[in-house]
mmCIF file with all atom_site columns, C-alpha atoms in Angstrom:
data_model
loop_
_atom_site.group_PDB
_atom_site.id
_atom_site.type_symbol
_atom_site.label_atom_id
_atom_site.label_alt_id
_atom_site.label_comp_id
_atom_site.label_asym_id
_atom_site.label_entity_id
_atom_site.label_seq_id
_atom_site.pdbx_PDB_ins_code
_atom_site.Cartn_x
_atom_site.Cartn_y
_atom_site.Cartn_z
_atom_site.occupancy
_atom_site.B_iso_or_equiv
_atom_site.pdbx_formal_charge
_atom_site.auth_seq_id
_atom_site.auth_comp_id
_atom_site.auth_asym_id
_atom_site.auth_atom_id
_atom_site.pdbx_PDB_model_num
ATOM 1   C CA . MET G 1 1   ? 0.000   0.000  0.000   1.00 38.00 ? 1   MET G CA 1
ATOM 2   C CA . ASN G 1 2   ? 3.059   2.245  -0.204  1.00 44.00 ? 2   ASN G CA 1
ATOM 3   C CA . ALA G 1 3   ? 2.786   4.664  -3.119  1.00 48.00 ? 3   ALA G CA 1
ATOM 4   C CA . HIS G 1 4   ? 6.392   5.802  -2.963  1.00 49.00 ? 4   HIS G CA 1
ATOM 5   C CA . PRO G 1 5   ? 9.060   4.347  -5.215  1.00 51.00 ? 5   PRO G CA 1
ATOM 6   C CA . GLY G 1 6   ? 11.654  2.180  -3.482  1.00 53.00 ? 6   GLY G CA 1
ATOM 7   C CA . ASN G 1 7   ? 14.524  4.631  -3.804  1.00 59.00 ? 7   ASN G CA 1
ATOM 8   C CA . ASN G 1 8   ? 12.617  7.424  -2.023  1.00 53.00 ? 8   ASN G CA 1
ATOM 9   C CA . GLN G 1 9   ? 11.555  5.387  1.002   1.00 58.00 ? 9   GLN G CA 1
ATOM 10  C CA . ARG G 1 10  ? 12.731  6.647  4.353   1.00 58.00 ? 10  ARG G CA 1
ATOM 11  C CA . ARG G 1 11  ? 15.284  4.430  5.998   1.00 63.00 ? 11  ARG G CA 1
ATOM 12  C CA . ILE G 1 12  ? 15.684  4.665  9.759   1.00 61.00 ? 12  ILE G CA 1
ATOM 13  C CA . HIS G 1 13  ? 19.270  5.285  10.837  1.00 56.00 ? 13  HIS G CA 1
ATOM 14  C CA . TYR G 1 14  ? 19.913  5.453  14.527  1.00 56.00 ? 14  TYR G CA 1
ATOM 15  C CA . LEU G 1 15  ? 23.541  6.392  13.967  1.00 59.00 ? 15  LEU G CA 1
ATOM 16  C CA . ASP G 1 16  ? 24.709  9.787  12.867  1.00 70.00 ? 16  ASP G CA 1
ATOM 17  C CA . LEU G 1 17  ? 28.448  9.402  12.546  1.00 71.00 ? 17  LEU G CA 1
ATOM 18  C CA . SER G 1 18  ? 29.099  13.086 11.946  1.00 72.00 ? 18  SER G CA 1
ATOM 19  C CA . ILE G 1 19  ? 27.838  14.008 15.419  1.00 77.00 ? 19  ILE G CA 1
ATOM 20  C CA . GLN G 1 20  ? 28.473  10.810 17.338  1.00 80.00 ? 20  GLN G CA 1
ATOM 21  C CA . LYS G 1 21  ? 32.130  10.569 16.333  1.00 82.00 ? 21  LYS G CA 1
ATOM 22  C CA . TRP G 1 22  ? 32.988  13.888 17.965  1.00 83.00 ? 22  TRP G CA 1
ATOM 23  C CA . LEU G 1 23  ? 30.812  13.190 20.997  1.00 85.00 ? 23  LEU G CA 1
ATOM 24  C CA . LEU G 1 24  ? 32.669  9.910  21.507  1.00 86.00 ? 24  LEU G CA 1
ATOM 25  C CA . VAL G 1 25  ? 36.074  11.599 21.127  1.00 89.00 ? 25  VAL G CA 1
ATOM 26  C CA . ALA G 1 26  ? 35.039  14.244 23.659  1.00 89.00 ? 26  ALA G CA 1
ATOM 27  C CA . LEU G 1 27  ? 33.747  11.565 26.061  1.00 89.00 ? 27  LEU G CA 1
ATOM 28  C CA . VAL G 1 28  ? 36.974  9.568  25.915  1.00 91.00 ? 28  VAL G CA 1
ATOM 29  C CA . ALA G 1 29  ? 39.071  12.728 26.410  1.00 92.00 ? 29  ALA G CA 1
ATOM 30  C CA . MET G 1 30  ? 36.891  13.764 29.350  1.00 91.00 ? 30  MET G CA 1
ATOM 31  C CA . GLU G 1 31  ? 37.107  10.331 30.982  1.00 92.00 ? 31  GLU G CA 1
ATOM 32  C CA . ILE G 1 32  ? 40.897  10.308 30.619  1.00 94.00 ? 32  ILE G CA 1
ATOM 33  C CA . ALA G 1 33  ? 41.081  13.772 32.183  1.00 93.00 ? 33  ALA G CA 1
ATOM 34  C CA . LEU G 1 34  ? 38.701  12.720 34.991  1.00 92.00 ? 34  LEU G CA 1
ATOM 35  C CA . THR G 1 35  ? 40.763  9.616  35.696  1.00 92.00 ? 35  THR G CA 1
ATOM 36  C CA . VAL G 1 36  ? 43.946  11.674 35.918  1.00 94.00 ? 36  VAL G CA 1
ATOM 37  C CA . ILE G 1 37  ? 42.266  14.242 38.194  1.00 91.00 ? 37  ILE G CA 1
ATOM 38  C CA . ALA G 1 38  ? 40.750  11.504 40.390  1.00 90.00 ? 38  ALA G CA 1
ATOM 39  C CA . MET G 1 39  ? 44.134  9.789  40.723  1.00 92.00 ? 39  MET G CA 1
ATOM 40  C CA . TRP G 1 40  ? 45.763  13.095 41.654  1.00 93.00 ? 40  TRP G CA 1
ATOM 41  C CA . MET G 1 41  ? 43.046  13.852 44.245  1.00 89.00 ? 41  MET G CA 1
ATOM 42  C CA . LEU G 1 42  ? 43.364  10.383 45.796  1.00 89.00 ? 42  LEU G CA 1
ATOM 43  C CA . TYR G 1 43  ? 47.172  10.630 45.774  1.00 91.00 ? 43  TYR G CA 1
ATOM 44  C CA . LYS G 1 44  ? 46.928  13.960 47.574  1.00 90.00 ? 44  LYS G CA 1
ATOM 45  C CA . ALA G 1 45  ? 44.430  12.536 50.108  1.00 86.00 ? 45  ALA G CA 1
ATOM 46  C CA . LEU G 1 46  ? 46.594  9.472  50.719  1.00 86.00 ? 46  LEU G CA 1
ATOM 47  C CA . GLY G 1 47  ? 49.636  11.714 51.219  1.00 86.00 ? 47  GLY G CA 1
ATOM 48  C CA . GLU G 1 48  ? 47.741  13.780 53.782  1.00 82.00 ? 48  GLU G CA 1
ATOM 49  C CA . ALA G 1 49  ? 46.586  10.625 55.591  1.00 79.00 ? 49  ALA G CA 1
ATOM 50  C CA . ILE G 1 50  ? 50.139  9.312  55.739  1.00 79.00 ? 50  ILE G CA 1
ATOM 51  C CA . ASP G 1 51  ? 51.449  12.698 56.930  1.00 79.00 ? 51  ASP G CA 1
ATOM 52  C CA . GLN G 1 52  ? 48.841  12.785 59.712  1.00 74.00 ? 52  GLN G CA 1
ATOM 53  C CA . ASP G 1 53  ? 49.768  9.318  60.960  1.00 72.00 ? 53  ASP G CA 1
ATOM 54  C CA . LEU G 1 54  ? 53.514  9.432  60.341  1.00 73.00 ? 54  LEU G CA 1
ATOM 55  C CA . TYR G 1 55  ? 54.471  11.449 63.392  1.00 69.00 ? 55  TYR G CA 1
ATOM 56  C CA . ARG G 1 56  ? 51.793  10.109 65.723  1.00 68.00 ? 56  ARG G CA 1
ATOM 57  C CA . ILE G 1 57  ? 53.328  8.446  68.751  1.00 65.00 ? 57  ILE G CA 1
ATOM 58  C CA . HIS G 1 58  ? 50.283  7.051  70.459  1.00 63.00 ? 58  HIS G CA 1
ATOM 59  C CA . LEU G 1 59  ? 47.440  5.371  68.629  1.00 62.00 ? 59  LEU G CA 1
ATOM 60  C CA . ALA G 1 60  ? 44.156  7.037  69.396  1.00 60.00 ? 60  ALA G CA 1
ATOM 61  C CA . ASP G 1 61  ? 40.976  5.079  69.890  1.00 53.00 ? 61  ASP G CA 1
ATOM 62  C CA . ASN G 1 62  ? 39.182  6.877  67.094  1.00 54.00 ? 62  ASN G CA 1
ATOM 63  C CA . LEU G 1 63  ? 41.955  6.556  64.551  1.00 58.00 ? 63  LEU G CA 1
ATOM 64  C CA . SER G 1 64  ? 40.324  5.848  61.207  1.00 71.00 ? 64  SER G CA 1
ATOM 65  C CA . VAL G 1 65  ? 42.532  6.209  58.159  1.00 71.00 ? 65  VAL G CA 1
ATOM 66  C CA . PHE G 1 66  ? 40.081  4.049  56.299  1.00 76.00 ? 66  PHE G CA 1
ATOM 67  C CA . GLY G 1 67  ? 37.216  6.441  57.110  1.00 80.00 ? 67  GLY G CA 1
ATOM 68  C CA . TYR G 1 68  ? 39.293  9.413  55.989  1.00 78.00 ? 68  TYR G CA 1
ATOM 69  C CA . LEU G 1 69  ? 40.196  7.722  52.694  1.00 81.00 ? 69  LEU G CA 1
ATOM 70  C CA . LEU G 1 70  ? 36.575  6.652  52.244  1.00 85.00 ? 70  LEU G CA 1
ATOM 71  C CA . ARG G 1 71  ? 35.372  10.248 52.679  1.00 87.00 ? 71  ARG G CA 1
ATOM 72  C CA . GLU G 1 72  ? 37.978  11.486 50.212  1.00 86.00 ? 72  GLU G CA 1
ATOM 73  C CA . GLY G 1 73  ? 37.053  8.710  47.781  1.00 87.00 ? 73  GLY G CA 1
ATOM 74  C CA . MET G 1 74  ? 33.392  9.722  47.981  1.00 91.00 ? 74  MET G CA 1
ATOM 75  C CA . LYS G 1 75  ? 34.369  13.310 47.189  1.00 90.00 ? 75  LYS G CA 1
ATOM 76  C CA . VAL G 1 76  ? 36.283  12.095 44.131  1.00 90.00 ? 76  VAL G CA 1
ATOM 77  C CA . LEU G 1 77  ? 33.355  9.914  43.041  1.00 91.00 ? 77  LEU G CA 1
ATOM 78  C CA . GLY G 1 78  ? 31.014  12.873 43.507  1.00 92.00 ? 78  GLY G CA 1
ATOM 79  C CA . VAL G 1 79  ? 33.195  15.050 41.274  1.00 90.00 ? 79  VAL G CA 1
ATOM 80  C CA . VAL G 1 80  ? 33.391  12.300 38.640  1.00 90.00 ? 80  VAL G CA 1
ATOM 81  C CA . LEU G 1 81  ? 29.616  11.742 38.795  1.00 92.00 ? 81  LEU G CA 1
ATOM 82  C CA . LEU G 1 82  ? 28.930  15.468 38.527  1.00 93.00 ? 82  LEU G CA 1
ATOM 83  C CA . ALA G 1 83  ? 31.267  15.773 35.545  1.00 91.00 ? 83  ALA G CA 1
ATOM 84  C CA . ASN G 1 84  ? 29.609  12.797 33.820  1.00 90.00 ? 84  ASN G CA 1
ATOM 85  C CA . VAL G 1 85  ? 26.112  14.214 34.364  1.00 93.00 ? 85  VAL G CA 1
ATOM 86  C CA . ALA G 1 86  ? 27.266  17.571 33.000  1.00 92.00 ? 86  ALA G CA 1
ATOM 87  C CA . ALA G 1 87  ? 28.781  15.768 29.986  1.00 90.00 ? 87  ALA G CA 1
ATOM 88  C CA . LEU G 1 88  ? 25.466  13.978 29.376  1.00 89.00 ? 88  LEU G CA 1
ATOM 89  C CA . VAL G 1 89  ? 23.587  17.272 29.463  1.00 92.00 ? 89  VAL G CA 1
ATOM 90  C CA . VAL G 1 90  ? 26.052  18.900 27.061  1.00 90.00 ? 90  VAL G CA 1
ATOM 91  C CA . ALA G 1 91  ? 25.964  15.862 24.725  1.00 88.00 ? 91  ALA G CA 1
ATOM 92  C CA . ASP G 1 92  ? 22.159  15.936 24.771  1.00 88.00 ? 92  ASP G CA 1
ATOM 93  C CA . ARG G 1 93  ? 22.131  19.626 23.838  1.00 90.00 ? 93  ARG G CA 1
ATOM 94  C CA . ILE G 1 94  ? 24.665  19.068 21.026  1.00 87.00 ? 94  ILE G CA 1
ATOM 95  C CA . TRP G 1 95  ? 22.636  16.111 19.714  1.00 85.00 ? 95  TRP G CA 1
ATOM 96  C CA . ALA G 1 96  ? 19.362  18.083 19.929  1.00 86.00 ? 96  ALA G CA 1
ATOM 97  C CA . TYR G 1 97  ? 20.923  21.039 18.109  1.00 87.00 ? 97  TYR G CA 1
ATOM 98  C CA . GLY G 1 98  ? 22.164  18.797 15.299  1.00 84.00 ? 98  GLY G CA 1
ATOM 99  C CA . VAL G 1 99  ? 18.841  16.989 14.935  1.00 83.00 ? 99  VAL G CA 1
ATOM 100 C CA . ASN G 1 100 ? 16.846  20.247 15.074  1.00 87.00 ? 100 ASN G CA 1
ATOM 101 C CA . ARG G 1 101 ? 19.080  21.776 12.384  1.00 87.00 ? 101 ARG G CA 1
ATOM 102 C CA . ILE G 1 102 ? 18.391  18.810 10.102  1.00 86.00 ? 102 ILE G CA 1
ATOM 103 C CA . VAL G 1 103 ? 14.657  18.827 10.880  1.00 87.00 ? 103 VAL G CA 1
ATOM 104 C CA . ARG G 1 104 ? 14.405  22.597 10.220  1.00 88.00 ? 104 ARG G CA 1
ATOM 105 C CA . SER G 1 105 ? 16.047  22.165 6.814   1.00 87.00 ? 105 SER G CA 1
ATOM 106 C CA . LEU G 1 106 ? 13.812  19.205 5.979   1.00 88.00 ? 106 LEU G CA 1
ATOM 107 C CA . THR G 1 107 ? 10.737  21.141 7.136   1.00 89.00 ? 107 THR G CA 1
ATOM 108 C CA . ALA G 1 108 ? 11.653  24.013 4.803   1.00 87.00 ? 108 ALA G CA 1
ATOM 109 C CA . LEU G 1 109 ? 11.948  21.519 1.957   1.00 88.00 ? 109 LEU G CA 1
ATOM 110 C CA . ILE G 1 110 ? 8.586   19.920 2.781   1.00 87.00 ? 110 ILE G CA 1
ATOM 111 C CA . ASP G 1 111 ? 6.849   23.299 3.204   1.00 88.00 ? 111 ASP G CA 1
ATOM 112 C CA . ALA G 1 112 ? 8.083   24.377 -0.217  1.00 86.00 ? 112 ALA G CA 1
ATOM 113 C CA . ALA G 1 113 ? 6.783   21.118 -1.717  1.00 85.00 ? 113 ALA G CA 1
ATOM 114 C CA . LEU G 1 114 ? 3.406   21.638 -0.012  1.00 87.00 ? 114 LEU G CA 1
ATOM 115 C CA . HIS G 1 115 ? 3.186   25.002 -1.772  1.00 85.00 ? 115 HIS G CA 1
ATOM 116 C CA . LEU G 1 116 ? 4.237   23.298 -5.043  1.00 82.00 ? 116 LEU G CA 1
ATOM 117 C CA . ASP G 1 117 ? 7.502   25.239 -5.064  1.00 82.00 ? 117 ASP G CA 1
ATOM 118 C CA . PHE G 1 118 ? 10.051  22.902 -6.620  1.00 81.00 ? 118 PHE G CA 1
ATOM 119 C CA . SER G 1 119 ? 12.395  25.695 -7.666  1.00 78.00 ? 119 SER G CA 1
ATOM 120 C CA . GLU G 1 120 ? 16.007  26.005 -6.650  1.00 75.00 ? 120 GLU G CA 1
ATOM 121 C CA . LYS G 1 121 ? 15.336  29.069 -4.486  1.00 73.00 ? 121 LYS G CA 1
ATOM 122 C CA . VAL G 1 122 ? 14.704  26.858 -1.455  1.00 68.00 ? 122 VAL G CA 1
ATOM 123 C CA . HIS G 1 123 ? 18.225  26.500 -0.069  1.00 74.00 ? 123 HIS G CA 1
ATOM 124 C CA . VAL G 1 124 ? 18.869  23.303 1.841   1.00 75.00 ? 124 VAL G CA 1
ATOM 125 C CA . PRO G 1 125 ? 22.420  22.586 2.977   1.00 73.00 ? 125 PRO G CA 1
ATOM 126 C CA . CYS G 1 126 ? 23.334  19.075 1.829   1.00 68.00 ? 126 CYS G CA 1
ATOM 127 C CA . ASN G 1 127 ? 25.328  17.954 4.832   1.00 76.00 ? 127 ASN G CA 1
ATOM 128 C CA . HIS G 1 128 ? 23.226  15.027 5.977   1.00 81.00 ? 128 HIS G CA 1
ATOM 129 C CA . ALA G 1 129 ? 21.936  11.869 4.288   1.00 80.00 ? 129 ALA G CA 1
ATOM 130 C CA . VAL G 1 130 ? 18.293  12.740 5.043   1.00 82.00 ? 130 VAL G CA 1
ATOM 131 C CA . LEU G 1 131 ? 18.669  16.124 3.344   1.00 84.00 ? 131 LEU G CA 1
ATOM 132 C CA . VAL G 1 132 ? 20.444  14.608 0.349   1.00 84.00 ? 132 VAL G CA 1
ATOM 133 C CA . GLN G 1 133 ? 17.571  12.128 -0.026  1.00 86.00 ? 133 GLN G CA 1
ATOM 134 C CA . GLY G 1 134 ? 15.015  14.937 0.363   1.00 86.00 ? 134 GLY G CA 1
ATOM 135 C CA . LEU G 1 135 ? 16.707  16.994 -2.342  1.00 86.00 ? 135 LEU G CA 1
ATOM 136 C CA . ALA G 1 136 ? 16.837  13.963 -4.622  1.00 86.00 ? 136 ALA G CA 1
ATOM 137 C CA . TRP G 1 137 ? 13.091  13.489 -4.105  1.00 87.00 ? 137 TRP G CA 1
ATOM 138 C CA . ARG G 1 138 ? 12.441  17.180 -4.847  1.00 87.00 ? 138 ARG G CA 1
ATOM 139 C CA . ASN G 1 139 ? 14.497  17.009 -8.049  1.00 86.00 ? 139 ASN G CA 1
ATOM 140 C CA . ALA G 1 140 ? 12.667  13.840 -9.158  1.00 87.00 ? 140 ALA G CA 1
ATOM 141 C CA . GLU G 1 141 ? 9.318   15.519 -8.483  1.00 85.00 ? 141 GLU G CA 1
ATOM 142 C CA . ARG G 1 142 ? 10.395  18.609 -10.442 1.00 87.00 ? 142 ARG G CA 1
ATOM 143 C CA . VAL G 1 143 ? 11.301  16.440 -13.439 1.00 87.00 ? 143 VAL G CA 1
ATOM 144 C CA . ARG G 1 144 ? 7.988   14.550 -13.155 1.00 84.00 ? 144 ARG G CA 1
ATOM 145 C CA . ILE G 1 145 ? 5.959   17.777 -12.950 1.00 83.00 ? 145 ILE G CA 1
ATOM 146 C CA . GLU G 1 146 ? 7.823   19.276 -15.904 1.00 85.00 ? 146 GLU G CA 1
ATOM 147 C CA . GLY G 1 147 ? 7.011   16.134 -17.890 1.00 83.00 ? 147 GLY G CA 1
ATOM 148 C CA . ILE G 1 148 ? 3.321   16.433 -16.998 1.00 80.00 ? 148 ILE G CA 1
ATOM 149 C CA . ARG G 1 149 ? 3.366   20.126 -17.926 1.00 83.00 ? 149 ARG G CA 1
ATOM 150 C CA . ARG G 1 150 ? 5.002   19.281 -21.252 1.00 84.00 ? 150 ARG G CA 1
ATOM 151 C CA . ASP G 1 151 ? 2.406   16.568 -21.927 1.00 79.00 ? 151 ASP G CA 1
ATOM 152 C CA . ILE G 1 152 ? -0.454  18.934 -21.104 1.00 79.00 ? 152 ILE G CA 1
ATOM 153 C CA . SER G 1 153 ? 0.947   21.636 -23.381 1.00 81.00 ? 153 SER G CA 1
ATOM 154 C CA . THR G 1 154 ? 0.819   19.238 -26.347 1.00 77.00 ? 154 THR G CA 1
ATOM 155 C CA . LEU G 1 155 ? -2.929  18.726 -25.988 1.00 76.00 ? 155 LEU G CA 1
ATOM 156 C CA . PRO G 1 156 ? -5.018  20.439 -28.642 1.00 73.00 ? 156 PRO G CA 1
ATOM 157 C CA . ASP G 1 157 ? -7.329  23.266 -27.585 1.00 75.00 ? 157 ASP G CA 1
ATOM 158 C CA . LEU G 1 158 ? -10.642 21.827 -28.716 1.00 75.00 ? 158 LEU G CA 1
ATOM 159 C CA . PRO G 1 159 ? -10.684 18.379 -30.324 1.00 72.00 ? 159 PRO G CA 1
ATOM 160 C CA . ALA G 1 160 ? -13.096 18.509 -33.245 1.00 72.00 ? 160 ALA G CA 1
ATOM 161 C CA . THR G 1 161 ? -13.424 14.908 -34.359 1.00 80.00 ? 161 THR G CA 1
ATOM 162 C CA . THR G 1 162 ? -14.108 11.703 -32.482 1.00 84.00 ? 162 THR G CA 1
ATOM 163 C CA . LYS G 1 163 ? -10.645 10.401 -33.367 1.00 84.00 ? 163 LYS G CA 1
ATOM 164 C CA . GLU G 1 164 ? -9.005  13.527 -31.908 1.00 80.00 ? 164 GLU G CA 1
ATOM 165 C CA . ARG G 1 165 ? -11.124 13.164 -28.758 1.00 81.00 ? 165 ARG G CA 1
ATOM 166 C CA . GLU G 1 166 ? -9.994  9.545  -28.384 1.00 84.00 ? 166 GLU G CA 1
ATOM 167 C CA . GLU G 1 167 ? -6.338  10.572 -28.823 1.00 81.00 ? 167 GLU G CA 1
ATOM 168 C CA . VAL G 1 168 ? -6.765  13.322 -26.239 1.00 80.00 ? 168 VAL G CA 1
ATOM 169 C CA . ALA G 1 169 ? -8.475  10.857 -23.889 1.00 84.00 ? 169 ALA G CA 1
ATOM 170 C CA . ASP G 1 170 ? -5.533  8.440  -24.279 1.00 83.00 ? 170 ASP G CA 1
ATOM 171 C CA . ARG G 1 171 ? -3.018  11.228 -23.565 1.00 80.00 ? 171 ARG G CA 1
ATOM 172 C CA . LEU G 1 172 ? -5.009  12.343 -20.532 1.00 82.00 ? 172 LEU G CA 1
ATOM 173 C CA . LYS G 1 173 ? -5.086  8.748  -19.265 1.00 86.00 ? 173 LYS G CA 1
ATOM 174 C CA . LYS G 1 174 ? -1.278  8.561  -19.563 1.00 80.00 ? 174 LYS G CA 1
ATOM 175 C CA . ILE G 1 175 ? -0.969  11.890 -17.742 1.00 78.00 ? 175 ILE G CA 1
ATOM 176 C CA . LEU G 1 176 ? -3.303  10.664 -14.982 1.00 80.00 ? 176 LEU G CA 1
ATOM 177 C CA . ASP G 1 177 ? -1.256  7.460  -14.669 1.00 78.00 ? 177 ASP G CA 1
ATOM 178 C CA . ALA G 1 178 ? 1.822   9.597  -14.019 1.00 72.00 ? 178 ALA G CA 1
ATOM 179 C CA . LEU G 1 179 ? 0.132   11.324 -11.083 1.00 71.00 ? 179 LEU G CA 1
ATOM 180 C CA . PRO G 1 180 ? 0.467   9.791  -7.606  1.00 65.00 ? 180 PRO G CA 1
#
């Protein structure tokens, strides 16, 4: 029941390599930086714990190096978690901006087609596969409409004889077959 030709059918792509590649590079760079920062923070905390206990002569009852390191570890995990949540928010905004840019361009293309404007004045940047496919569809429709217009212009004004009427009826049937 699909009236569209096979080469104009929409194909669902969940991957957009142009955006996702750079988001992945940024994520890996951020995780490397976070790991280095977390290691430095834990090294600093461990150094402070050792310095506190190094010169202690008597062991106190409430001595808890483990508790101190656990608190410092939780601080580091909190910073890492906060940075990851911020990275997710930024990645979501970048992804939404990219998708909205593509959808706006496609909407302009569709709006022009709804108003039967298949001219080249509708500028659509061809930087995404969906837009390239949309422009290919628009160009195919322009060629089809020009063919119909050409066929209509060859029709005689008023067919006088029965034979001419039959010829015009055959041409009109071919033109109607070309319509969706």
